[in-house]
Short mmCIF file of C-alpha atoms and ligand atoms in Angstrom, two decimals:
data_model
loop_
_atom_site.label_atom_id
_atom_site.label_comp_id
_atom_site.label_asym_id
_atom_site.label_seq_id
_atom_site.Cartn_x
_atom_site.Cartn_y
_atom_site.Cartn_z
CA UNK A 18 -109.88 -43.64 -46.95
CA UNK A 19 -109.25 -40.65 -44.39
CA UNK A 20 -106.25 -41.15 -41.81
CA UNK A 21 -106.65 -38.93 -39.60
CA UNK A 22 -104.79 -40.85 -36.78
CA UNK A 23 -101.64 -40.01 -35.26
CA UNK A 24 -99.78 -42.90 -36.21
CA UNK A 25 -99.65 -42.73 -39.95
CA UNK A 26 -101.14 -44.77 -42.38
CA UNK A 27 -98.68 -47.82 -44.16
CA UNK A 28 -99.67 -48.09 -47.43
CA UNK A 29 -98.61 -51.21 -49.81
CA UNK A 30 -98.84 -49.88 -53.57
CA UNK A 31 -98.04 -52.56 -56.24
CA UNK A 32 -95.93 -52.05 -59.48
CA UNK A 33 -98.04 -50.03 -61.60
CA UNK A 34 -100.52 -48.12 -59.93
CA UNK A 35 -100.89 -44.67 -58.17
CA UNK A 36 -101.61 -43.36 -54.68
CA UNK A 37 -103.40 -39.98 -54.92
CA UNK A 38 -102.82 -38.10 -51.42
CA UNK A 39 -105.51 -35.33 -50.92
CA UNK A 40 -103.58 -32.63 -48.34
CA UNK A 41 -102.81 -31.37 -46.07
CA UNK A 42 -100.54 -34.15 -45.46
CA UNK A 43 -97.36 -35.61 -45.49
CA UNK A 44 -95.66 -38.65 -47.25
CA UNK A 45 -92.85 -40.81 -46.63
CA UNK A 46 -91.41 -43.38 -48.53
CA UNK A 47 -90.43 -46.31 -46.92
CA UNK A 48 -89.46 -48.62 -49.70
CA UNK A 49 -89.72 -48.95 -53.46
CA UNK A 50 -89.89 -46.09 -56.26
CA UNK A 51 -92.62 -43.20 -57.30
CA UNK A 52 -92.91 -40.73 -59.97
CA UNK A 53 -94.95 -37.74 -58.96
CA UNK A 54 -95.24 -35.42 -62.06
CA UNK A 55 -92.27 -36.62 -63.90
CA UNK A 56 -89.94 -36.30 -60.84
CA UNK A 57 -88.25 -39.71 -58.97
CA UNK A 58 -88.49 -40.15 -55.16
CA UNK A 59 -86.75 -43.20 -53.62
CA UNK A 60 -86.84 -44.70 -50.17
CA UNK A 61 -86.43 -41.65 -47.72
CA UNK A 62 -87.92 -39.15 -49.69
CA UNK A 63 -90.73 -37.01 -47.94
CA UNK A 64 -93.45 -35.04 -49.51
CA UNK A 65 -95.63 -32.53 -48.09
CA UNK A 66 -99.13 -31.68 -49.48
CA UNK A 67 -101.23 -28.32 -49.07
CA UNK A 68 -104.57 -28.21 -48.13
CA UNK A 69 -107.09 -28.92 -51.26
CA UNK A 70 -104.11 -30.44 -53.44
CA UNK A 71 -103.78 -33.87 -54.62
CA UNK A 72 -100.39 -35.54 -55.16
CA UNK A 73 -100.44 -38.38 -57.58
CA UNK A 74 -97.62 -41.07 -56.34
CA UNK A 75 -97.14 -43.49 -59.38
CA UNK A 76 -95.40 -46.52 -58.07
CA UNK A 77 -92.26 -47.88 -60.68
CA UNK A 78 -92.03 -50.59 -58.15
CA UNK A 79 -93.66 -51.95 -55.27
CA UNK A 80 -93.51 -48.64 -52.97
CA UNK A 81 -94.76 -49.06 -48.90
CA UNK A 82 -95.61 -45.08 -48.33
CA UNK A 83 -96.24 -43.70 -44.79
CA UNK A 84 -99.13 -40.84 -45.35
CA UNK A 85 -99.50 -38.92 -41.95
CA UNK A 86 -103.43 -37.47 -41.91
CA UNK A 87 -104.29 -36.52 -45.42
CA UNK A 88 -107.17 -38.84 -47.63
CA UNK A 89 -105.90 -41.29 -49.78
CA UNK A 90 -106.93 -43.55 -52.47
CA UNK A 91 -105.73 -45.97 -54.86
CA UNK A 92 -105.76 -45.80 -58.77
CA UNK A 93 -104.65 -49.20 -60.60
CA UNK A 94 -102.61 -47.80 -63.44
CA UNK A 95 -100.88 -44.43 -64.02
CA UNK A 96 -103.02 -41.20 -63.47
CA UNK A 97 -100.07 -38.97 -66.03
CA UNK A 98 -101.96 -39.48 -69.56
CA UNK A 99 -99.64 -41.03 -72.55
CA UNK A 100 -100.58 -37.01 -74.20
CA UNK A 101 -98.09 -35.50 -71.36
CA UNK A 102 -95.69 -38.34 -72.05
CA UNK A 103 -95.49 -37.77 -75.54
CA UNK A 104 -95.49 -34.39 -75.40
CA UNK A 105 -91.80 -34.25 -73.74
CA UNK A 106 -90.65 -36.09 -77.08
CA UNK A 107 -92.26 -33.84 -79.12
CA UNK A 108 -91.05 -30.14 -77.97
CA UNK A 109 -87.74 -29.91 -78.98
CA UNK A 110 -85.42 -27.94 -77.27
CA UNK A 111 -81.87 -27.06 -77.29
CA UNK A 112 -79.10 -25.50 -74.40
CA UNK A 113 -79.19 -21.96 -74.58
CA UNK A 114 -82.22 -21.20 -77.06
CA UNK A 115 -84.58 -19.94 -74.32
CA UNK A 116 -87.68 -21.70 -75.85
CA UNK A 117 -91.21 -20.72 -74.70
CA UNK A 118 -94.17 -22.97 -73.96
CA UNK A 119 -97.11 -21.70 -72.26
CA UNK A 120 -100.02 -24.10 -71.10
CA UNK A 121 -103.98 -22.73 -71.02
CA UNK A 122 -107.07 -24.50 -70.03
CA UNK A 123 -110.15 -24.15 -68.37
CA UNK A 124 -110.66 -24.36 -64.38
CA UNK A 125 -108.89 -27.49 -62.82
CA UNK A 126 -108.07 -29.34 -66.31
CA UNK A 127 -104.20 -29.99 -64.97
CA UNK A 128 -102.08 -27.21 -65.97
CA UNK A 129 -100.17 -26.56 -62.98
CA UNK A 130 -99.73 -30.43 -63.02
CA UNK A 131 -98.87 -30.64 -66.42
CA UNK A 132 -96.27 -27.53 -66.33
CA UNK A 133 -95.06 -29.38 -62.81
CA UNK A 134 -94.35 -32.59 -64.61
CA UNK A 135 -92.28 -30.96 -68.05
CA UNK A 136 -90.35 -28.85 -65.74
CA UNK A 137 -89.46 -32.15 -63.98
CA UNK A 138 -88.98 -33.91 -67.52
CA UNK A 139 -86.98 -30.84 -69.08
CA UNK A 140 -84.88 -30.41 -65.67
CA UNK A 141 -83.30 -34.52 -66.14
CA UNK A 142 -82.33 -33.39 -69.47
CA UNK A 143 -79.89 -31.44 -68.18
CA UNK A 144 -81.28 -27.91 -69.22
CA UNK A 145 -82.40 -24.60 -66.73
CA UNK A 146 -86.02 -24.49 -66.58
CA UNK A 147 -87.42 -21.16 -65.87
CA UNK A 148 -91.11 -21.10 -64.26
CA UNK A 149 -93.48 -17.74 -64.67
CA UNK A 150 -96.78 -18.56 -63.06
CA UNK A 151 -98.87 -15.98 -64.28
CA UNK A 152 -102.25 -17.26 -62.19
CA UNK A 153 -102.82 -14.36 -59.52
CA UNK A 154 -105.12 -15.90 -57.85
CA UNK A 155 -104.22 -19.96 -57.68
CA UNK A 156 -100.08 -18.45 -57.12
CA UNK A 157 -97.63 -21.18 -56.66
CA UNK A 158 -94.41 -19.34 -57.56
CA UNK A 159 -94.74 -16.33 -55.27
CA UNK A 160 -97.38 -14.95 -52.94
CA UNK A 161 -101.23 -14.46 -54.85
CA UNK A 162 -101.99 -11.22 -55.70
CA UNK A 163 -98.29 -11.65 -57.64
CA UNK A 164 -96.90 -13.24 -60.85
CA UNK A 165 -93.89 -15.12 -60.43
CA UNK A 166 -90.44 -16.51 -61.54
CA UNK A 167 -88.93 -19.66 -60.37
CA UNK A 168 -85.97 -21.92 -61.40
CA UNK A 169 -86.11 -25.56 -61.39
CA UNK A 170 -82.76 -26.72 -59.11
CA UNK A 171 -83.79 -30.04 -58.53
CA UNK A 172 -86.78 -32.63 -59.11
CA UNK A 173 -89.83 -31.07 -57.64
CA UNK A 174 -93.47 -32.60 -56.41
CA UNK A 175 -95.57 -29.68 -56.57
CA UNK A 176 -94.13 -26.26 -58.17
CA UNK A 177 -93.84 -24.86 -54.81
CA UNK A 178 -90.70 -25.60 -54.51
CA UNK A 179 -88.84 -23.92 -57.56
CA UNK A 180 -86.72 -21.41 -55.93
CA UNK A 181 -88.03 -17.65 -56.53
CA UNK A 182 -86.14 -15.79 -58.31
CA UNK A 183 -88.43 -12.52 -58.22
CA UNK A 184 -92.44 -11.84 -58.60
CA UNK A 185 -94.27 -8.90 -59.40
CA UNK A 186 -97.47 -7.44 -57.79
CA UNK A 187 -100.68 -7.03 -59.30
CA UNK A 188 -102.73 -6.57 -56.31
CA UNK A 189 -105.29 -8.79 -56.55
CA UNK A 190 -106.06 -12.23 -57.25
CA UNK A 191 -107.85 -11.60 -60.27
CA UNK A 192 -106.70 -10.19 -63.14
CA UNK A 193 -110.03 -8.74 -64.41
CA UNK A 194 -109.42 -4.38 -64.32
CA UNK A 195 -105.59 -4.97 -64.20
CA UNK A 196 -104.48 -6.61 -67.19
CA UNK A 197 -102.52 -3.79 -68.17
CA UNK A 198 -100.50 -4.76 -65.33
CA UNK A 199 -100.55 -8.72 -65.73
CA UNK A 200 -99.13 -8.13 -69.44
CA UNK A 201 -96.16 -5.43 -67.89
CA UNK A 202 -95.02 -8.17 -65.98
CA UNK A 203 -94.84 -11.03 -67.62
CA UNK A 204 -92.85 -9.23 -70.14
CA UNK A 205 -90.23 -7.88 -66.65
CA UNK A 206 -90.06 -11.76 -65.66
CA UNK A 207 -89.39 -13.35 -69.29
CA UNK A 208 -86.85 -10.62 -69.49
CA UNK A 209 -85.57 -11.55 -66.54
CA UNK A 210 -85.48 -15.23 -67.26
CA UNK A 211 -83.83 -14.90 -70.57
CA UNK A 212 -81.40 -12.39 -70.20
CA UNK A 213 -80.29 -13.19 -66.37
CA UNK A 214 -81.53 -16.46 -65.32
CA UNK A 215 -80.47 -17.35 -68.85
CA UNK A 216 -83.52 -20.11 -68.89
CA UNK A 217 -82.98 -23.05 -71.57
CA UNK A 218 -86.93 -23.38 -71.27
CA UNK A 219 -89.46 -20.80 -69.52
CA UNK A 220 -93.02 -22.73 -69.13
CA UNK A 221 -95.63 -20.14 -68.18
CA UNK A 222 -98.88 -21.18 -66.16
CA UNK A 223 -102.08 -19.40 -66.75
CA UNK A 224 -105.46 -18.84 -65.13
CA UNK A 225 -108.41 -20.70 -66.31
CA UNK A 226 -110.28 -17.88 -67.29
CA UNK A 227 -110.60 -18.67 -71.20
CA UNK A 228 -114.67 -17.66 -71.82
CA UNK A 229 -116.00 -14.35 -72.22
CA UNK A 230 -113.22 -11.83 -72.25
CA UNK A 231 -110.77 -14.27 -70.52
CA UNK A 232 -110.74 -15.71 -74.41
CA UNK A 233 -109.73 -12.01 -75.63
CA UNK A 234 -106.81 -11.70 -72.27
CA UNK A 235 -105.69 -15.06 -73.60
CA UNK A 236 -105.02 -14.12 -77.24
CA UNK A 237 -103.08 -11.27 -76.42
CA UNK A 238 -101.39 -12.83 -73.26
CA UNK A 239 -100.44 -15.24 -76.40
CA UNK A 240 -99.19 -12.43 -78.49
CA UNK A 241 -96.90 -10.55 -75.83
CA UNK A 242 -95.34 -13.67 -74.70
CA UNK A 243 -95.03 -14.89 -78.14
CA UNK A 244 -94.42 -18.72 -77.29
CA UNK A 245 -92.72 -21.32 -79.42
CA UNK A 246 -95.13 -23.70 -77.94
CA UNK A 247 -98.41 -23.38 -76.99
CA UNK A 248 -100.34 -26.50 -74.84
CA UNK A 249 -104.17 -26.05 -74.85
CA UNK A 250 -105.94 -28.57 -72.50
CA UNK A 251 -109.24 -28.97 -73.14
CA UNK A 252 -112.30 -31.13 -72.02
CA UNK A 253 -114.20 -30.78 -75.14
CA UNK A 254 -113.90 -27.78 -77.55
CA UNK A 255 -113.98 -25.43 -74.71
CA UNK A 256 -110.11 -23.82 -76.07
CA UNK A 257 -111.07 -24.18 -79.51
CA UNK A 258 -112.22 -20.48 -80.19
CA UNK A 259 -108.42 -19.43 -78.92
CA UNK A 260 -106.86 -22.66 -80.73
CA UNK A 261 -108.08 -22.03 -84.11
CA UNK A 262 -106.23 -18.43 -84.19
CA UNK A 263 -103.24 -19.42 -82.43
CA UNK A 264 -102.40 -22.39 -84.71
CA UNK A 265 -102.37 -19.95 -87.65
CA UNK A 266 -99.36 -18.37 -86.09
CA UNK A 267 -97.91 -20.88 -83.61
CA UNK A 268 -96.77 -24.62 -83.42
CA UNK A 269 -100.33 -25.75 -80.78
CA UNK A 270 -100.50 -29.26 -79.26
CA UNK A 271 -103.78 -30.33 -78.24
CA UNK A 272 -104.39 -32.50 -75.06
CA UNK A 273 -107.58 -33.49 -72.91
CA UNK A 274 -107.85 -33.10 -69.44
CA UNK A 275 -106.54 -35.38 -67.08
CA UNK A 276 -108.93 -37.82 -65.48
CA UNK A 277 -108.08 -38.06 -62.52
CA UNK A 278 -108.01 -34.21 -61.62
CA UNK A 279 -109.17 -33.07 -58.05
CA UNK A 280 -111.58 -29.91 -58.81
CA UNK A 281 -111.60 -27.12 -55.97
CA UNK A 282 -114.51 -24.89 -55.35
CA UNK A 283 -114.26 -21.22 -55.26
CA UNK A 284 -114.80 -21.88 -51.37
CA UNK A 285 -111.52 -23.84 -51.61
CA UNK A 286 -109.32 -21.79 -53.62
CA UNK A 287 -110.05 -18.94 -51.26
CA UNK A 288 -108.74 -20.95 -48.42
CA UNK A 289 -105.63 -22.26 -50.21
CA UNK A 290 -104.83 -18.35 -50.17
CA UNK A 291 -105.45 -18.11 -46.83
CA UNK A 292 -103.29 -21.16 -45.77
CA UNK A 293 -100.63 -19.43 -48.26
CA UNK A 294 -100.94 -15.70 -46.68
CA UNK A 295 -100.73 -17.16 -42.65
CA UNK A 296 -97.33 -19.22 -44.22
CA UNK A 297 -96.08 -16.34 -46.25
CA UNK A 298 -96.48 -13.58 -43.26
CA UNK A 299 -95.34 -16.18 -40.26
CA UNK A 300 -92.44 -13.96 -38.46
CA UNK A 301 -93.69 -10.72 -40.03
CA UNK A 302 -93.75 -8.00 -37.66
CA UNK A 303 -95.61 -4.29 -37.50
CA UNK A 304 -93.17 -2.04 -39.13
CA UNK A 305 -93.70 1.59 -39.00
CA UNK A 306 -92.92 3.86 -42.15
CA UNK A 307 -92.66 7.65 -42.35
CA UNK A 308 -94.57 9.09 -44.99
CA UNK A 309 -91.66 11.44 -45.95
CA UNK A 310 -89.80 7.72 -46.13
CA UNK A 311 -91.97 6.04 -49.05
CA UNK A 312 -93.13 6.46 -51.80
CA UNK A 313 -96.83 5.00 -53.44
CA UNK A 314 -98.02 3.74 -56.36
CA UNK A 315 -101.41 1.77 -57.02
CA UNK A 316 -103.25 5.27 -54.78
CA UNK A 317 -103.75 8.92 -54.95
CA UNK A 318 -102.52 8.81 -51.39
CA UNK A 319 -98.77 10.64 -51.18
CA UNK A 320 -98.74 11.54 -54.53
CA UNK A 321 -99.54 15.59 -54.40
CA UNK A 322 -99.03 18.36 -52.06
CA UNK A 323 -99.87 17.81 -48.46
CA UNK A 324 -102.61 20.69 -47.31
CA UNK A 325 -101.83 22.97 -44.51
CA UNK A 326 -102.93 21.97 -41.61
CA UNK A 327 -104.29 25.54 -40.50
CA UNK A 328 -106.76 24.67 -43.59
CA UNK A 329 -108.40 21.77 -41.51
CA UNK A 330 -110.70 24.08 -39.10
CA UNK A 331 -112.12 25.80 -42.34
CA UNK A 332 -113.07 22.33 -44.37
CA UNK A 333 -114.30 20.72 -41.47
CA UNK A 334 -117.28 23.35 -41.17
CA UNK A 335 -117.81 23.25 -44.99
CA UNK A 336 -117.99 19.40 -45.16
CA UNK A 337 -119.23 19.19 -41.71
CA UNK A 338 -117.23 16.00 -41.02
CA UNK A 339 -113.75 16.70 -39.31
CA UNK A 340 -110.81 16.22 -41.34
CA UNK A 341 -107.43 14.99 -40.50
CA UNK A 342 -105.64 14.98 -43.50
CA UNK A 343 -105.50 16.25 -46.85
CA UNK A 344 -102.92 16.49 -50.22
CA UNK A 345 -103.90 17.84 -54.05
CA UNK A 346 -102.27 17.47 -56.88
CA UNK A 347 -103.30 18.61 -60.16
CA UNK A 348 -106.34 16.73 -60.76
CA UNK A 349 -106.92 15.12 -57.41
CA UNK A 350 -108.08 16.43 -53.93
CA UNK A 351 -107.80 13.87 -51.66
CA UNK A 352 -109.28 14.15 -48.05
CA UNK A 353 -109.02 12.27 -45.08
CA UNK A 354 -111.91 12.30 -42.47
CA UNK A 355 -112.58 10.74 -38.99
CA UNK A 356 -116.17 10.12 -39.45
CA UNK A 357 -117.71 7.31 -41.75
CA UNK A 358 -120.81 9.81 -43.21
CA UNK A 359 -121.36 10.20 -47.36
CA UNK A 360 -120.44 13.85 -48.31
CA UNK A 361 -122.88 15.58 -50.43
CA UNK A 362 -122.42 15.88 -54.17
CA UNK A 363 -122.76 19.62 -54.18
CA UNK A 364 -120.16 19.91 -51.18
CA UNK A 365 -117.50 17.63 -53.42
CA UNK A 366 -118.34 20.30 -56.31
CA UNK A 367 -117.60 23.16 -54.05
CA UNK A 368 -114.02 21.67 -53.10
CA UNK A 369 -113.31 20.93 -56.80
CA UNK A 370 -113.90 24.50 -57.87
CA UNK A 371 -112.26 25.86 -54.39
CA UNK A 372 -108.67 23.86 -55.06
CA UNK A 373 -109.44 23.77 -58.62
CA UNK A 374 -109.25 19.95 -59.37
CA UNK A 375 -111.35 17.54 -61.77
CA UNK A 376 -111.69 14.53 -58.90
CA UNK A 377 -112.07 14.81 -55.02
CA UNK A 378 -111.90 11.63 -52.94
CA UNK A 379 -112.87 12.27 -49.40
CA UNK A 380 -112.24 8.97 -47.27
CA UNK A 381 -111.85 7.58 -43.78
CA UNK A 382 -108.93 6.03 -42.25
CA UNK A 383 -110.15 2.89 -42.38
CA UNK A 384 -110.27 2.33 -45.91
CA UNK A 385 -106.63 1.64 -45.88
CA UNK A 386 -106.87 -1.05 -42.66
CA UNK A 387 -105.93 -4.12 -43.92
CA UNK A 388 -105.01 -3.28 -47.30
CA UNK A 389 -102.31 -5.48 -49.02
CA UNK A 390 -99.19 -4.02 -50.70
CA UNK A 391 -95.99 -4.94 -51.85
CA UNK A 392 -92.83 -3.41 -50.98
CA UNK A 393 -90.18 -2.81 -54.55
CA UNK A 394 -86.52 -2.05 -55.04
CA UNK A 395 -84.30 -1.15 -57.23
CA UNK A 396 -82.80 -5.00 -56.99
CA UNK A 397 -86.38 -6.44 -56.82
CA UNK A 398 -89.82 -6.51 -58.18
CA UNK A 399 -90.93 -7.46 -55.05
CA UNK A 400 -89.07 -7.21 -51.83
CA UNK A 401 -92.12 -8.60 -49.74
CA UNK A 402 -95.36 -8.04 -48.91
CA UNK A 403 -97.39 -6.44 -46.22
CA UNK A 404 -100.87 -5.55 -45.02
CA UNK A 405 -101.23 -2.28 -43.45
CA UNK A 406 -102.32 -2.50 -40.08
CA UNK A 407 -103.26 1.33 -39.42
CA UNK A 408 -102.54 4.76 -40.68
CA UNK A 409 -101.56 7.45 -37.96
CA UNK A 410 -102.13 10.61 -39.96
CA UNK A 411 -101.49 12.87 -37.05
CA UNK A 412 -98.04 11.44 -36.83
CA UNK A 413 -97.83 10.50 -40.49
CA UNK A 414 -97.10 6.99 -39.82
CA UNK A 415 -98.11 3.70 -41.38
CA UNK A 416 -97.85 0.47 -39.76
CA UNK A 417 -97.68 -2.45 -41.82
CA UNK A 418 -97.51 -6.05 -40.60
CA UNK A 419 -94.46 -7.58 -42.88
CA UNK A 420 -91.03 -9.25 -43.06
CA UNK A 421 -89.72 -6.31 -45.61
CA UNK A 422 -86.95 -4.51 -44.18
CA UNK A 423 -86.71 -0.77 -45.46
CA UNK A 424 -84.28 1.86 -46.50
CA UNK A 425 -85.29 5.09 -46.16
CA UNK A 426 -86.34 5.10 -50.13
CA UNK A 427 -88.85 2.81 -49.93
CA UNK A 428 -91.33 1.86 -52.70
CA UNK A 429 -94.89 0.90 -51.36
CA UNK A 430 -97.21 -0.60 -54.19
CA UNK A 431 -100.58 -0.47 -52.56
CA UNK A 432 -103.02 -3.38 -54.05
CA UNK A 433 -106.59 -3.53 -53.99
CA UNK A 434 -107.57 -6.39 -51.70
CA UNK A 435 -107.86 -6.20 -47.63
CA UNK A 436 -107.30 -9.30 -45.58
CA UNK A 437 -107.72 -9.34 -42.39
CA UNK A 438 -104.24 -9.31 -40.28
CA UNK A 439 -105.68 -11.91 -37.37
CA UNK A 440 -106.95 -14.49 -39.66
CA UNK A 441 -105.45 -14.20 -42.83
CA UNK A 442 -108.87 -14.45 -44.66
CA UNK A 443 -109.71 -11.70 -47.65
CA UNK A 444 -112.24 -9.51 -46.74
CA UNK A 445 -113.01 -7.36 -49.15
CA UNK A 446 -111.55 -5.51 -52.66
CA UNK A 447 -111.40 -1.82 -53.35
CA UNK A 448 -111.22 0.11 -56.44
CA UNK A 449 -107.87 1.13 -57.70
CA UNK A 450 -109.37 4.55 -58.38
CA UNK A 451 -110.69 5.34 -54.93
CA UNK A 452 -107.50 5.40 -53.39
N1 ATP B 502 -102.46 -36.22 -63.87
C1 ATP B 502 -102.89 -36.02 -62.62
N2 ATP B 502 -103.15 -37.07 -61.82
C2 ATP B 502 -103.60 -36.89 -60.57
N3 ATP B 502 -103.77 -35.69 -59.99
C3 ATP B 502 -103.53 -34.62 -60.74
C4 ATP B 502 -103.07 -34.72 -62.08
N4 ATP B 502 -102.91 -33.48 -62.57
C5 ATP B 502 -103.23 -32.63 -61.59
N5 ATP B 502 -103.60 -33.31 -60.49
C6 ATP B 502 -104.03 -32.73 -59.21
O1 ATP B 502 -105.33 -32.17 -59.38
C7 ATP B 502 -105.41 -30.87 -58.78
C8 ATP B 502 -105.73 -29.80 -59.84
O2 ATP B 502 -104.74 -29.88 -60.84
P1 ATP B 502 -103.94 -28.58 -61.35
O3 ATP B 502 -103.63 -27.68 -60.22
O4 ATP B 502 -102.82 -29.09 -62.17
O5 ATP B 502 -105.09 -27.95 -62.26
P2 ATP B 502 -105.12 -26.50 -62.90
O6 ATP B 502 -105.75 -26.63 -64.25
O7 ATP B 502 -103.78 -25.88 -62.84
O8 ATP B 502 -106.11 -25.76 -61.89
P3 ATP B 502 -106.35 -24.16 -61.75
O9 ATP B 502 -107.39 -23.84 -62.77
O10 ATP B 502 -106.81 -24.00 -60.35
O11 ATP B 502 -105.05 -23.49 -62.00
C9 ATP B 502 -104.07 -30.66 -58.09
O12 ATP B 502 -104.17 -30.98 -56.73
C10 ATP B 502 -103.12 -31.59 -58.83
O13 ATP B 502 -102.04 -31.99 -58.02
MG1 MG B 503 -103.09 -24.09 -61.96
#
């Protein structure tokens, strides 16, 4: 049923049975009780829902629910499987142990649901749940493009709304080329979860990339977290090849997938990022940063020598294309140029041999228009992000659209994904090595 009036939709749910709310919407209850993933809401209460979520409202007595737009529909028994019920019994867990459980499954099998619904569980027993959602791309805790840490401070509908503690950037929603970086910080944010958050529990969320070499990322993910607990859902055998190690060396609990699971197409996840990126940049404003103010890592750019200017004239004849900027350090030559035209190989092997360097990158401005990166402390992992809106090299400027504010030490990660600074969509990825 689709409400997309203005006046919202009464709905009368009987003892028993669940009300799944597809987003975005809103929900208010009017009268009764509902458990949504482990977590009690009484009359009052209001829930919101993103765009291509699905909130399951499981009614512990007659509920009437106001659901303002939104598509809902009506399950008659509990949508939670008796596996995650059981499950809570079975992990045991005591104040000030810090025990580990990490979840893994396929695509849309329930994870963050499941991991939503423990926290919830673990929270009413009294202990400090720690949450590290290491999905880049599908980011709850934290921004995508980021791994996260939240804390549980009170019952919670969607994970959302753990309270961020700190995240660190990877730069892209996927973790395929940059696992070297996914691994560094998960093992920053359990640190930080054990030794300052001092976590009773830390459940970590994963991506559902388990075929191919996902099933190699997962085994080692495995090993560098080394978890007390780990939760494979599975629709068939699909976890098995990852299952079958881990139980030689780990306590593994085996579930199936959830049936009543709302699947999202790649279509979809890319516009729950958007939705997330326009909410995560609202107030941001174009801040302007000094090169001689920042410094970079994730590019060549600002990490060598700048080239004298009085050099310019001379390169522009020898690459004929004119160039505006230029640094080397001592592998790199990096070149910036106003015109979008491919330099010839045996021009690029003339510069090498000229400023004596293995690589020279010779780029426009442009490649750096839109590009996301994350701003870093010495407090934080991530201060904020921000998406660079242009780069003046003649004033050695860049303006970057973000709610950061700066010191005049700042750190400026730069990722590897652009999105587009009107519309919030992604619009392309470049190669860390290119820039
Ligand atoms: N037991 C359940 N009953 C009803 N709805 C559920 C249940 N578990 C999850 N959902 C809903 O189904 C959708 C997908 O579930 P979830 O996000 O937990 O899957 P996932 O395996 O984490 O997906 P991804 O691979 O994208 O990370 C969500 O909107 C979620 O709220
Ligand atoms: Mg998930």
């Amino acid at each position: 049923m689709l409400n997309t009036m203005y006046t919202p939709l009464q709905v009368s749910v009987s003892k028993g049975c669940t009300l799944i709310i597809e987003g975005p919407s809103k929900a208010k209850i009017k009268s009764g009780e509902v458990e949504i993933f482990g977590a009690i809401f009484k009359r009052g209460a209001e829930v919101e829902i993103d765009p291509h979520k699905a909130l399951p409202l499981y009614c512990l007595k007659k509920s009437t629910i106001e659901v303002f737009n939104g598509k809902v529909s009506l399950i008659a028994s509990d949508t939670i499987p008796n596996d995650w019920r059981d499950l809570v019994g079975k992990i045991s867990l005591k104040k000030g142990n810090c025990t580990k459980i990490i979840v893994l499954g396929g695509l849309d099998v329930g994870k963050t649901g499941l991991i939503t619904f423990l926290a919830n569980k673990f929270f009413l027993k009294g202990l400090k749940i720690g949450v590290i959602d290491a999905d880049v791309g599908q980011s709850d805790i934290g921004p995508p493009t980021t791994i996260g840490l939240g804390v549980i401070e009170k019952p919670i509908a969607s994970l959302n709304q753990a309270r961020l503690i700190d995240a660190v950037f990877i730069g892209s929603t996927s973790p395929s080329g940059l696992l070297h970086r996914v691994f560094a910080a998960i093992l920053q944010l359990l640190h930080i979860a054990i030794t300052r958050e001092k976590c009773d529990v830390i459940l970590i969320d994963t991506t559902g990339w388990i075929t191919g070499r996902g099933r190699d990322f997962k085994i080692f993910k495995i090993t560098t977290i080394h978890p007390d607990y780990i939760i494979g859902i599975q629709r068939r055998d699909e976890l098995e090849p990852i299952l079958k190690w881990a139980e030689k060396n780990y306590q593994v609990y085996r579930i199936e997938a959830a049936r009543h699971v709302k699947a999202r197409s790649r279509d979809e996840r890319r516009s729950i990022r958007e939705y997330i990126y326009k909410r995560w940049f609202s107030g941001a404003i174009v801040k302007e940063i000094d090169f001689n103010k920042v410094t970079t890592i994730g590019t060549i750019i600002l990490t060598g020598s700048q080239i004298p200017q009085t050099c310019f004239e001379y390169l522009s004849k020898l690459m004929d294309a004119t160039v505006i900027y230029g640094e080397k350090s001592s592998d790199t030559l990096l070149l910036i140029v106003n015109e979008d035209k491919s330099i010839n190989e045996n021009v690029k092997n003339k510069l090498a041999k000229i400023f004596n360097v293995k690589q020279v990158y010779i780029h426009t401005k442009s490649l750096f228009r839109n590009l996301i990166v994350a701003f870093q402390s010495k407090e934080r992992f991530l201060d904020d992000l921000g998406i660079i809106v242009d780069v003046d090299f003649k004033s050695q400027k860049f303006k970057v659209l973000t709610k950061a504010n700066f010191n005049d030490n700042v750190i400026m990660y730069f990722g590897q994904l652009k999105i587009n600074v009107d519309t919030f969509k992604e619009e392309d990825w470049i190669r860390l090595s290119s820039i």
